[in-house]
């Protein structure tokens, strides 16, 4: 541009970030129109993909070129094909299909929070209200439950594999803000002796019950409808799952809630918390370090907590032993807390 | 996740792209609140930056951590600092400040097109109307003219350097869809013997005239208001600038328009076209190969054309000589066409 600056100085990151929202929109359109699935089924030219998708050839040609630039597709001559990762995660017929997650992550409600991000930074919290994360019986959590189940499957399987209980006696499992129910259901699948209790808003629990029935634990699935802070969970739980819940609240509220869970936990029981856990520097690793921005956009006071912060919360509630486990390649961590 | 796939298979690109819009929103909030400028002025902790920006410390802390993850800031302990590129392009006091471009690229109008991208792919063109790119006297082009001038400065300087006319006689320069006017103005600065004619909607030309006056060519700046396809440009132009115009239209319309320009060009005159020019594969280089998506979202039939396609358009209109020049590090190309 000008000769006076070093060759490392470049507007590239600015350009890339300024236009990043266009890449999310391209991915959303591709998922909406099943473009990846049509390609997986053998449609390879823009004309053929367009015919299969019921879309215009110009639209598909431009979309598929963009998806190639972004890295989801390969292009050879006029033929598009899926990369190995796209085939695994974005072909609807794949058991690892994750595409529906974008229906929540890029939903109108989530976007509304980010459209208002300047105000959230100014005010220190989201002012988005109505149909939003903190409202009772919000439809947002039904969208969440339906869209996010596939993304949570591998995480939930990894969590179930780490429960580490060996007993033949009946066990009680509580799943906080169950949503899709996948975390509790996976533990239920692994432990045929488990009774699983899902706590969430009533409208959301309908999705959890659907999934429980589909995944073969419907007859051992129970529901506790209402606000998690007010509901009576009962007592005697061997395992309490707290997946993706604490980040919606400030540390004092989290601690108050953990205290409530402590009262519901059986002797020798454990709490399994799933969270985005940034390192102490708060700027690594990328997905966890970016997550507080989502909470700034969507909640009044949520955050992502470091392991030191989570440990302190649990210690203050009587949990002397806290262990953190990576759930690679998924970006979250599991924290196992015992008294 | 599962053990059956190769280690190269990862949901990382999916996650990154699904959340990419959040990075654009973070950059927009930072530009809105002059965060980069406050840091450049010596505010380095979240508390100090927040005080300077009139924002909440929680908001600034989360925003600055995100900007660090994205790569705009460095963080050491609790202190944030600008990278060299951020200092060059995002500190308002820098002569190379580009930040305002996001006010257009991420404007409500542009976002509206991308919010509707699935329909644009289905229909083969944008159905966004009202206050949009093809409407007469659209306010969108005033936003464009105000926001994009800084981003176009280095490109326009490079174009002016490539005019390649050496004469003392008076010359006439026509700037098509002048917008901010910067392309014509830069040529006017380089050639004190030039009279510059800016063609655009009347409301947009007010911005061009402002800039012409500010940059010292106000007394040699003339305006031709109206729709470029209908306006009478007059004749005898030595240089016709066509910056970022052709991509809004289909190839047949472009050719018809070039024919009109041919009639306005003096003997020995040249047309200088600035465009995003993808390679023949249409998937490289990234910024040019992504640009058709913007035209899909915003126009009925626009596109980015390869050099072969542009060459054919100009040849069909009597321009036998066409040369393409890179404008590195800016992502666009200059095409010089002569008879």
XYZ file of C-alpha atoms in Angstrom:
678
model
C 0.000 0.000 0.000
C 2.496 2.603 1.187
C 6.172 1.800 1.293
C 6.810 3.066 4.824
C 5.571 0.060 6.772
C 6.925 -3.431 7.310
C 5.766 -6.282 5.071
C 3.973 -7.856 8.055
C 1.524 -4.975 8.125
C -1.546 -6.001 6.192
C -5.254 -5.195 6.102
C -5.973 -8.900 5.524
C -7.278 -9.740 9.008
C -9.488 -6.641 8.941
C -10.937 -7.649 5.563
C -11.340 -11.255 6.640
C -13.134 -10.361 9.881
C -15.297 -7.629 8.351
C -16.641 -10.161 5.851
C -16.702 -13.171 8.218
C -20.484 -12.945 8.699
C -20.869 -13.659 4.982
C -19.214 -17.054 5.494
C -21.679 -17.958 8.251
C -24.543 -16.987 5.924
C -23.085 -19.143 3.124
C -22.864 -22.144 5.459
C -26.434 -21.556 6.659
C -27.763 -21.432 3.082
C -25.875 -24.636 2.241
C -27.337 -26.446 5.264
C -30.835 -25.052 4.576
C -30.712 -26.361 0.992
C -28.989 -29.690 1.819
C -26.214 -28.793 -0.625
C -23.641 -31.034 1.077
C -26.026 -33.979 1.089
C -26.866 -33.500 -2.604
C -23.158 -33.496 -3.441
C -22.626 -36.600 -1.279
C -25.369 -38.276 -3.306
C -23.398 -37.748 -6.508
C -24.544 -34.389 -7.856
C -21.328 -32.620 -8.742
C -21.921 -29.739 -11.171
C -23.740 -26.523 -10.275
C -26.541 -27.473 -12.687
C -27.025 -30.914 -11.138
C -26.814 -29.702 -7.548
C -29.259 -26.897 -8.381
C -31.740 -29.369 -9.864
C -31.497 -31.602 -6.785
C -31.858 -28.639 -4.405
C -34.675 -26.957 -6.330
C -32.499 -23.856 -6.599
C -31.124 -21.626 -9.359
C -27.897 -22.668 -11.057
C -26.415 -19.168 -10.637
C -27.191 -19.265 -6.934
C -25.674 -22.720 -6.451
C -22.610 -21.944 -8.587
C -21.802 -18.832 -6.552
C -22.596 -20.568 -3.257
C -20.460 -23.628 -4.058
C -17.535 -21.484 -5.210
C -17.750 -19.642 -1.886
C -17.928 -22.916 0.048
C -14.808 -24.017 -1.835
C -12.961 -20.829 -0.887
C -13.994 -21.307 2.743
C -12.775 -24.920 2.655
C -15.923 -27.049 2.810
C -15.715 -28.250 -0.802
C -13.091 -29.208 -3.353
C -13.497 -28.087 -6.961
C -11.993 -29.799 -9.975
C -13.003 -28.291 -13.305
C -16.727 -27.731 -12.931
C -17.162 -30.527 -10.363
C -17.577 -29.996 -6.646
C -16.871 -32.673 -4.042
C -16.931 -32.863 -0.245
C -13.799 -32.706 1.862
C -13.423 -35.572 4.317
C -14.553 -33.382 7.247
C -17.557 -32.066 5.318
C -18.592 -35.633 4.446
C -18.324 -36.619 8.113
C -20.146 -33.665 9.661
C -22.354 -32.014 7.038
C -23.841 -34.841 4.981
C -27.266 -35.392 6.564
C -26.912 -39.138 6.137
C -23.747 -39.248 8.257
C -24.164 -40.491 11.848
C -21.926 -37.573 12.864
C -24.027 -34.890 11.083
C -23.721 -31.598 12.991
C -25.268 -29.201 10.474
C -28.431 -28.481 12.432
C -26.397 -26.722 15.141
C -26.254 -23.641 12.910
C -30.040 -23.344 13.257
C -29.380 -22.350 16.877
C -25.938 -20.708 16.703
C -27.068 -18.469 13.816
C -30.728 -18.240 14.843
C -32.566 -14.901 14.701
C -32.434 -14.726 18.528
C -28.665 -15.260 18.695
C -28.104 -12.814 15.853
C -30.250 -10.230 17.599
C -27.852 -10.282 20.550
C -24.855 -9.785 18.267
C -26.640 -7.065 16.258
C -26.826 -5.227 19.584
C -23.275 -6.042 20.709
C -22.083 -2.435 20.893
C -24.817 -1.741 23.454
C -23.996 -4.921 25.358
C -20.348 -3.813 25.635
C -21.423 -0.336 26.721
C -23.883 -1.633 29.317
C -21.839 -4.644 30.402
C -24.582 -7.106 29.520
C -27.200 -7.989 26.956
C -30.309 -5.864 26.829
C -31.986 -8.318 24.472
C -35.191 -9.415 26.145
C -38.237 -11.300 25.020
C -37.852 -14.793 23.593
C -34.310 -14.712 24.958
C -32.153 -16.902 27.109
C -33.342 -15.803 30.550
C -37.098 -15.823 29.888
C -39.333 -18.627 31.235
C -40.503 -21.168 28.646
C -38.556 -19.356 25.915
C -38.989 -20.909 22.470
C -35.271 -20.265 22.054
C -34.517 -23.290 24.210
C -36.763 -25.502 22.119
C -34.795 -24.438 19.027
C -31.645 -25.100 21.031
C -32.802 -28.555 22.081
C -33.718 -29.570 18.530
C -30.699 -28.025 16.799
C -27.902 -28.822 19.221
C -28.484 -32.479 20.045
C -26.160 -33.760 17.271
C -23.365 -31.368 18.261
C -23.685 -32.533 21.862
C -23.717 -36.274 21.079
C -19.938 -36.767 21.007
C -19.505 -34.563 24.072
C -22.246 -36.426 25.949
C -20.763 -39.791 25.006
C -17.398 -38.675 26.351
C -19.061 -37.480 29.557
C -20.922 -40.781 30.000
C -17.632 -42.626 29.513
C -16.182 -40.621 32.430
C -18.949 -41.182 34.995
C -16.785 -43.875 36.577
C -19.420 -45.516 38.763
C -19.355 -49.298 39.118
C -22.375 -50.665 40.879
C -25.325 -52.960 40.246
C -27.658 -51.088 42.598
C -30.137 -48.556 41.192
C -28.606 -45.101 40.674
C -30.262 -41.711 40.326
C -29.053 -39.206 37.714
C -30.120 -35.551 37.561
C -29.600 -33.590 34.312
C -29.739 -29.818 34.900
C -31.217 -27.730 32.062
C -31.498 -30.989 30.172
C -32.553 -29.354 26.880
C -32.333 -32.087 24.258
C -31.719 -34.462 27.183
C -28.711 -36.027 25.462
C -26.350 -35.841 28.455
C -28.715 -37.644 30.808
C -29.822 -40.059 28.101
C -26.238 -41.098 27.295
C -25.607 -41.819 30.980
C -28.898 -43.721 31.028
C -27.776 -45.792 28.034
C -24.494 -46.662 29.708
C -26.133 -47.514 33.058
C -29.245 -49.700 32.652
C -29.634 -49.414 36.427
C -30.033 -45.610 36.208
C -33.190 -43.556 36.643
C -32.679 -40.239 34.840
C -34.335 -36.979 35.924
C -34.307 -34.113 33.421
C -34.842 -30.598 34.795
C -35.777 -27.803 32.374
C -38.654 -25.624 31.222
C -41.745 -27.674 30.455
C -41.787 -26.849 26.734
C -38.161 -27.962 26.395
C -38.660 -31.221 28.305
C -40.995 -32.391 25.526
C -37.912 -32.586 23.270
C -35.900 -34.438 25.947
C -38.679 -36.980 26.370
C -38.907 -37.518 22.612
C -35.164 -38.180 22.504
C -35.267 -40.425 25.587
C -37.972 -42.559 23.956
C -36.091 -42.683 20.632
C -32.853 -43.660 22.346
C -34.374 -46.411 24.474
C -34.422 -44.864 27.947
C -37.962 -43.452 27.801
C -39.196 -45.752 30.585
C -36.419 -44.576 32.914
C -36.746 -40.856 32.096
C -38.463 -38.481 34.521
C -38.987 -34.740 34.294
C -38.727 -31.836 36.740
C -40.270 -28.827 34.989
C -39.604 -25.183 35.919
C -36.866 -22.705 36.754
C -33.766 -24.595 37.961
C -33.226 -22.109 40.799
C -36.717 -22.647 42.220
C -37.497 -26.302 41.384
C -37.440 -29.029 44.039
C -34.990 -31.575 42.643
C -35.441 -34.022 45.530
C -32.370 -35.764 46.964
C -30.167 -38.836 46.739
C -28.653 -38.327 43.287
C -25.519 -40.343 42.535
C -24.694 -38.209 39.518
C -25.694 -34.631 38.782
C -24.969 -33.374 35.260
C -24.538 -29.612 34.805
C -23.917 -29.284 31.075
C -23.625 -25.790 29.592
C -25.536 -24.173 32.419
C -23.183 -22.245 34.714
C -21.905 -19.961 31.934
C -25.245 -18.148 31.830
C -24.728 -16.666 35.315
C -22.301 -14.623 37.377
C -19.992 -16.434 39.810
C -22.077 -15.669 42.928
C -25.201 -17.110 41.299
C -23.257 -20.182 40.156
C -22.038 -20.786 43.690
C -25.535 -20.425 45.118
C -26.737 -22.975 42.592
C -23.912 -25.437 43.310
C -24.875 -25.197 46.986
C -28.391 -26.250 46.035
C -27.001 -29.207 44.066
C -24.850 -30.218 47.024
C -28.037 -30.648 49.023
C -29.484 -32.949 46.351
C -26.385 -35.154 45.992
C -26.121 -38.585 47.663
C -23.157 -39.616 49.801
C -20.331 -40.510 47.404
C -22.114 -38.754 44.556
C -20.421 -36.594 41.939
C -21.231 -33.510 39.928
C -20.212 -33.553 36.254
C -20.024 -30.067 34.799
C -19.541 -29.434 31.069
C -18.218 -25.991 30.207
C -16.124 -23.837 27.918
C -13.040 -23.427 30.127
C -10.523 -20.808 28.984
C -6.973 -20.892 30.283
C -5.980 -18.384 32.982
C -4.910 -15.892 30.276
C -8.558 -15.901 29.063
C -7.418 -15.711 25.423
C -6.689 -19.420 24.760
C -7.841 -21.871 23.485
C -9.905 -20.097 20.788
C -13.398 -21.619 21.106
C -13.464 -21.358 24.911
C -11.847 -17.919 24.942
C -14.423 -16.621 22.426
C -17.371 -18.013 24.360
C -17.752 -15.151 26.874
C -18.671 -12.940 23.891
C -21.692 -15.158 23.264
C -22.715 -14.707 26.898
C -22.164 -10.946 26.668
C -24.476 -10.861 23.647
C -27.129 -13.128 25.135
C -27.206 -12.806 28.939
C -27.076 -10.101 31.605
C -24.016 -11.485 33.436
C -22.857 -14.840 32.013
C -19.233 -15.758 31.333
C -16.812 -18.611 30.725
C -14.901 -19.525 33.872
C -11.330 -20.732 34.200
C -10.700 -24.009 35.998
C -9.326 -22.053 38.975
C -12.590 -20.099 39.182
C -14.767 -23.193 38.847
C -12.647 -25.036 41.402
C -13.105 -22.208 43.902
C -16.892 -22.217 43.405
C -17.075 -25.962 44.036
C -14.629 -25.863 46.958
C -16.725 -23.141 48.586
C -19.681 -25.546 48.374
C -17.876 -28.482 49.979
C -16.354 -30.216 46.953
C -12.716 -30.804 47.899
C -11.853 -32.796 44.786
C -12.148 -31.284 41.327
C -10.694 -32.804 38.191
C -10.740 -31.370 34.669
C -10.859 -33.548 31.542
C -10.504 -32.477 27.882
C -13.232 -33.669 25.547
C -11.139 -33.390 22.363
C -11.903 -32.803 19.509
C -14.987 -31.081 20.879
C -14.065 -27.718 22.376
C -15.479 -28.199 25.869
C -14.171 -29.574 29.150
C -15.630 -31.863 31.795
C -15.137 -31.018 35.470
C -15.759 -33.842 37.971
C -16.432 -32.643 41.503
C -16.680 -34.791 44.621
C -16.825 -33.959 48.333
C -14.852 -37.926 18.560
C -15.257 -41.430 17.163
C -12.211 -43.554 16.492
C -13.185 -44.685 12.985
C -12.084 -41.601 11.062
C -8.709 -40.137 10.138
C -7.086 -37.519 12.362
C -7.598 -34.919 9.596
C -11.346 -35.139 10.045
C -12.393 -32.365 12.366
C -15.466 -30.241 13.058
C -13.163 -27.225 13.490
C -13.969 -25.459 10.198
C -17.675 -26.002 10.798
C -17.423 -24.483 14.282
C -15.248 -21.623 13.039
C -17.594 -20.734 10.176
C -20.800 -21.154 12.178
C -19.501 -18.600 14.696
C -17.718 -16.333 12.168
C -20.507 -13.727 12.287
C -19.683 -13.207 15.954
C -16.194 -12.034 14.987
C -17.606 -9.456 12.573
C -19.881 -8.196 15.353
C -16.930 -7.942 17.761
C -14.949 -5.890 15.238
C -17.962 -3.645 14.623
C -18.413 -2.994 18.356
C -14.700 -2.206 18.703
C -14.822 0.286 15.812
C -18.085 1.807 17.100
C -16.524 2.383 20.531
C -13.073 3.482 19.228
C -11.494 0.705 21.289
C -8.395 0.491 19.078
C -7.869 4.245 19.235
C -8.245 4.279 23.026
C -5.611 1.540 23.313
C -3.327 3.431 20.909
C -3.672 6.438 23.198
C -2.237 4.434 26.085
C -5.234 2.879 27.822
C -4.217 -0.733 28.324
C -6.334 -2.433 31.005
C -10.015 -3.272 30.608
C -10.858 -0.743 33.343
C -8.925 2.071 31.653
C -10.206 1.315 28.170
C -13.748 1.099 29.542
C -13.415 4.500 31.210
C -12.093 6.052 27.984
C -14.827 4.441 25.886
C -17.660 5.194 28.315
C -18.396 1.477 28.450
C -18.680 -1.222 31.116
C -15.501 -2.958 32.242
C -17.103 -6.406 31.845
C -18.102 -5.534 28.288
C -14.656 -4.232 27.366
C -12.838 -7.114 29.061
C -14.839 -9.711 27.139
C -14.617 -7.734 23.897
C -10.841 -7.227 24.174
C -10.242 -10.891 25.010
C -12.227 -11.795 21.880
C -10.270 -9.291 19.785
C -7.087 -10.906 21.102
C -8.292 -14.376 20.102
C -9.187 -13.055 16.629
C -5.739 -11.473 16.314
C -6.339 -7.707 16.481
C -4.786 -7.278 19.936
C -1.951 -8.681 22.000
C -2.499 -9.394 25.683
C 0.195 -9.488 28.335
C -1.056 -10.019 31.870
C -4.040 -7.677 32.097
C -2.678 -5.283 29.446
C -3.904 -5.104 25.875
C -1.874 -3.607 23.023
C -2.342 -3.192 19.275
C -0.655 -5.423 16.726
C 1.300 -3.562 14.053
C -1.479 -4.061 11.487
C -4.165 -2.922 13.924
C -2.152 0.224 14.697
C -1.817 0.953 10.973
C -5.413 0.344 9.920
C -7.703 0.617 12.951
C -6.352 3.517 15.023
C -8.487 6.470 13.918
C -5.476 8.760 14.042
C -3.570 6.675 11.480
C -3.521 8.067 7.918
C -4.266 4.501 6.781
C -7.347 4.077 9.038
C -9.814 1.710 7.322
C -12.220 1.004 10.185
C -15.175 2.936 8.779
C -15.483 0.433 5.914
C -17.271 -1.926 8.287
C -20.089 0.635 8.533
C -20.919 -0.295 4.935
C -19.757 -3.913 4.683
C -21.700 -4.836 7.852
C -24.485 -2.265 7.394
C -28.114 -3.249 8.026
C -28.729 -3.220 4.249
C -25.834 -5.569 3.491
C -26.802 -7.823 6.370
C -30.375 -7.954 5.125
C -29.160 -9.462 1.859
C -27.171 -12.111 3.712
C -30.043 -12.811 6.116
C -32.002 -13.724 2.988
C -29.188 -15.672 1.291
C -31.019 -19.008 1.159
C -33.744 -17.332 -0.917
C -31.175 -15.621 -3.126
C -29.557 -19.005 -3.864
C -32.964 -20.542 -4.560
C -34.058 -17.706 -6.837
C -30.660 -17.055 -8.397
C -30.604 -13.436 -7.276
C -31.349 -11.103 -4.420
C -34.950 -10.326 -3.682
C -33.961 -7.569 -1.278
C -35.575 -4.365 -2.502
C -36.082 -0.939 -1.045
C -33.084 1.065 0.075
C -30.942 -1.434 -1.819
C -28.233 -1.342 -4.425
C -30.352 -1.024 -7.562
C -32.764 1.670 -6.351
C -32.454 5.306 -7.510
C -31.024 7.728 -4.953
C -30.602 4.896 -2.427
C -29.269 6.036 0.938
C -27.151 2.880 0.846
C -24.769 4.553 -1.595
C -24.374 7.564 0.659
C -23.365 5.199 3.479
C -21.061 3.502 0.997
C -19.497 6.793 -0.103
C -18.853 7.921 3.475
C -17.671 4.571 4.832
C -15.577 3.239 1.975
C -13.449 6.243 1.025
C -10.543 5.251 3.325
C -10.548 1.648 2.095
C -10.431 2.916 -1.482
C -7.639 5.446 -0.943
C -4.719 3.054 -1.475
C -6.489 1.414 -4.410
C -7.266 4.800 -5.992
C -3.691 5.986 -5.497
C -2.433 2.867 -7.266
C -4.905 3.455 -10.098
C -3.842 7.100 -10.481
C -0.218 5.956 -10.626
C -1.138 3.716 -13.560
C -2.974 6.276 -15.718
C 0.195 6.676 -17.787
C -0.698 9.849 -19.643
C 2.031 12.431 -20.259
C 0.735 15.668 -21.640
C 0.476 19.340 -20.723
C -2.814 19.872 -22.572
C -6.092 19.870 -20.650
C -7.487 16.339 -20.112
C -11.016 15.157 -19.308
C -11.606 12.397 -16.750
C -14.953 10.651 -16.227
C -15.534 8.725 -12.970
C -18.441 6.262 -13.283
C -20.523 5.714 -10.132
C -18.078 8.026 -8.426
C -19.491 7.467 -4.921
C -16.962 9.022 -2.544
C -15.267 10.402 -5.680
C -11.855 9.197 -4.538
C -10.841 7.534 -7.808
C -11.489 10.652 -9.907
C -10.078 12.921 -7.219
C -6.781 10.995 -7.029
C -6.393 11.272 -10.810
C -7.242 14.970 -10.483
C -4.537 15.384 -7.832
C -1.948 13.700 -10.022
C -2.944 15.704 -13.140
C -3.382 19.434 -12.407
C -4.426 19.778 -16.052
C -7.416 17.423 -15.534
C -11.084 18.319 -15.353
C -12.871 15.560 -13.454
C -16.507 14.567 -14.057
C -18.183 12.425 -11.409
C -21.292 10.499 -12.458
C -23.591 9.104 -9.759
C -26.939 9.637 -8.054
C -27.423 13.227 -6.976
C -27.484 12.431 -3.238
C -24.191 10.546 -3.509
C -22.452 13.271 -5.529
C -22.764 15.575 -2.521
C -20.210 13.347 -0.760
C -17.916 13.331 -3.821
C -18.010 17.132 -3.992
C -17.224 17.393 -0.290
C -14.205 15.137 -0.764
C -13.094 16.964 -3.932
C -13.130 20.276 -2.065
C -11.289 18.779 0.934
C -8.648 17.235 -1.298
C -8.011 20.354 -3.352
C -9.678 19.557 -6.672
C -13.064 21.141 -5.926
C -12.635 23.788 -8.634
C -11.974 21.118 -11.276
C -14.759 18.746 -10.174
C -17.992 18.519 -12.181
C -21.026 16.316 -11.633
C -23.315 14.297 -13.887
C -26.262 13.221 -11.747
C -28.589 10.305 -12.520
C -28.673 6.678 -13.592
C -25.396 5.804 -15.367
C -27.275 3.881 -18.088
C -29.451 6.881 -19.009
C -27.193 9.903 -18.306
C -25.588 11.893 -21.117
C -21.874 11.769 -20.261
C -20.832 13.975 -23.191
C -17.719 13.037 -25.180
C -13.981 13.540 -25.455
C -12.823 11.860 -22.244
C -9.145 10.938 -22.124
C -9.675 8.672 -19.100
C -12.816 6.890 -18.010
C -12.708 5.286 -14.574
C -15.074 2.353 -13.942
C -14.328 1.433 -10.333
C -16.456 -1.276 -8.701
C -19.335 -0.828 -11.101
C -19.477 -3.705 -13.588
C -19.846 -6.373 -10.891
C -23.402 -5.204 -10.177
C -24.655 -6.381 -13.601
C -24.794 -9.414 -15.873
C -22.294 -9.682 -18.724
C -24.712 -8.504 -21.441
C -25.537 -5.362 -19.458
C -21.832 -4.717 -18.810
C -21.104 -4.954 -22.528
C -23.934 -2.581 -23.397
C -22.526 -0.117 -20.880
C -18.949 -0.416 -22.174
C -20.320 0.337 -25.656
C -21.787 3.564 -24.240
C -18.415 4.471 -22.699
C -16.675 3.773 -26.014
C -18.806 6.522 -27.532
C -17.725 8.990 -24.819
C -13.983 8.229 -25.066
C -11.572 10.512 -26.975
C -9.161 9.198 -29.600
C -6.254 7.638 -27.730
C -8.296 7.518 -24.526
C -8.332 4.642 -22.055
C -10.789 2.970 -19.750
C -9.532 2.026 -16.271
C -11.702 -0.613 -14.638
C -11.283 -1.628 -10.982
C -12.747 -5.007 -10.119
C -12.544 -8.142 -8.031
C -11.101 -10.521 -10.637
C -11.119 -14.206 -9.718
C -8.859 -16.643 -11.547
C -10.412 -18.902 -14.194
C -11.094 -21.556 -11.532
C -13.362 -18.999 -9.772
C -12.180 -20.193 -6.344
C -8.917 -18.215 -6.026
C -7.734 -15.780 -4.765
C -10.013 -15.679 -1.688
C -11.309 -12.092 -1.577
C -12.108 -11.975 -5.310
C -13.505 -15.499 -5.357
C -15.799 -14.692 -2.406
C -17.082 -11.477 -3.957
C -19.786 -13.016 -6.197
C -21.555 -14.057 -2.983
C -21.898 -10.381 -2.053
C -23.454 -9.716 -5.454
C -25.761 -12.725 -5.073
C -26.939 -11.308 -1.735
C -27.306 -7.728 -2.963
C -28.150 -7.643 -6.688
C -30.424 -9.439 -9.163
C -27.630 -10.591 -11.510
C -24.212 -9.216 -10.518
C -21.014 -11.250 -10.420
C -17.226 -11.055 -10.350
C -15.740 -11.627 -13.802
C -12.510 -13.357 -14.731
C -9.981 -11.436 -16.807
C -10.912 -13.587 -19.839
C -14.551 -12.550 -19.425
C -13.740 -8.859 -18.973
C -11.350 -8.972 -21.942
C -14.079 -10.439 -24.148
C -16.553 -7.707 -23.093
C -14.068 -4.965 -23.929
C -12.921 -6.595 -27.173
C -16.534 -6.848 -28.304
C -16.762 -3.075 -27.795
C -13.654 -2.261 -29.850
C -10.943 -2.367 -27.181
C -8.203 -4.519 -28.708
C -5.718 -3.994 -25.893
C -6.484 -5.038 -22.341
C -3.951 -5.247 -19.563
C -4.490 -6.445 -15.961
C -2.517 -5.054 -13.004
C -2.501 -6.279 -9.391
C -3.136 -3.635 -6.733
C -1.438 -5.550 -3.913
C -1.960 -5.567 -0.931
C -5.497 -4.435 -1.712
C -7.523 -7.337 -3.098
C -8.658 -5.756 -6.364
C -7.266 -5.555 -9.901
C -7.001 -2.747 -12.443
C -7.833 -3.434 -16.102
C -6.578 -0.886 -18.643
C -8.429 -0.998 -21.951
C -7.499 0.875 -25.142
C -8.768 0.624 -28.714
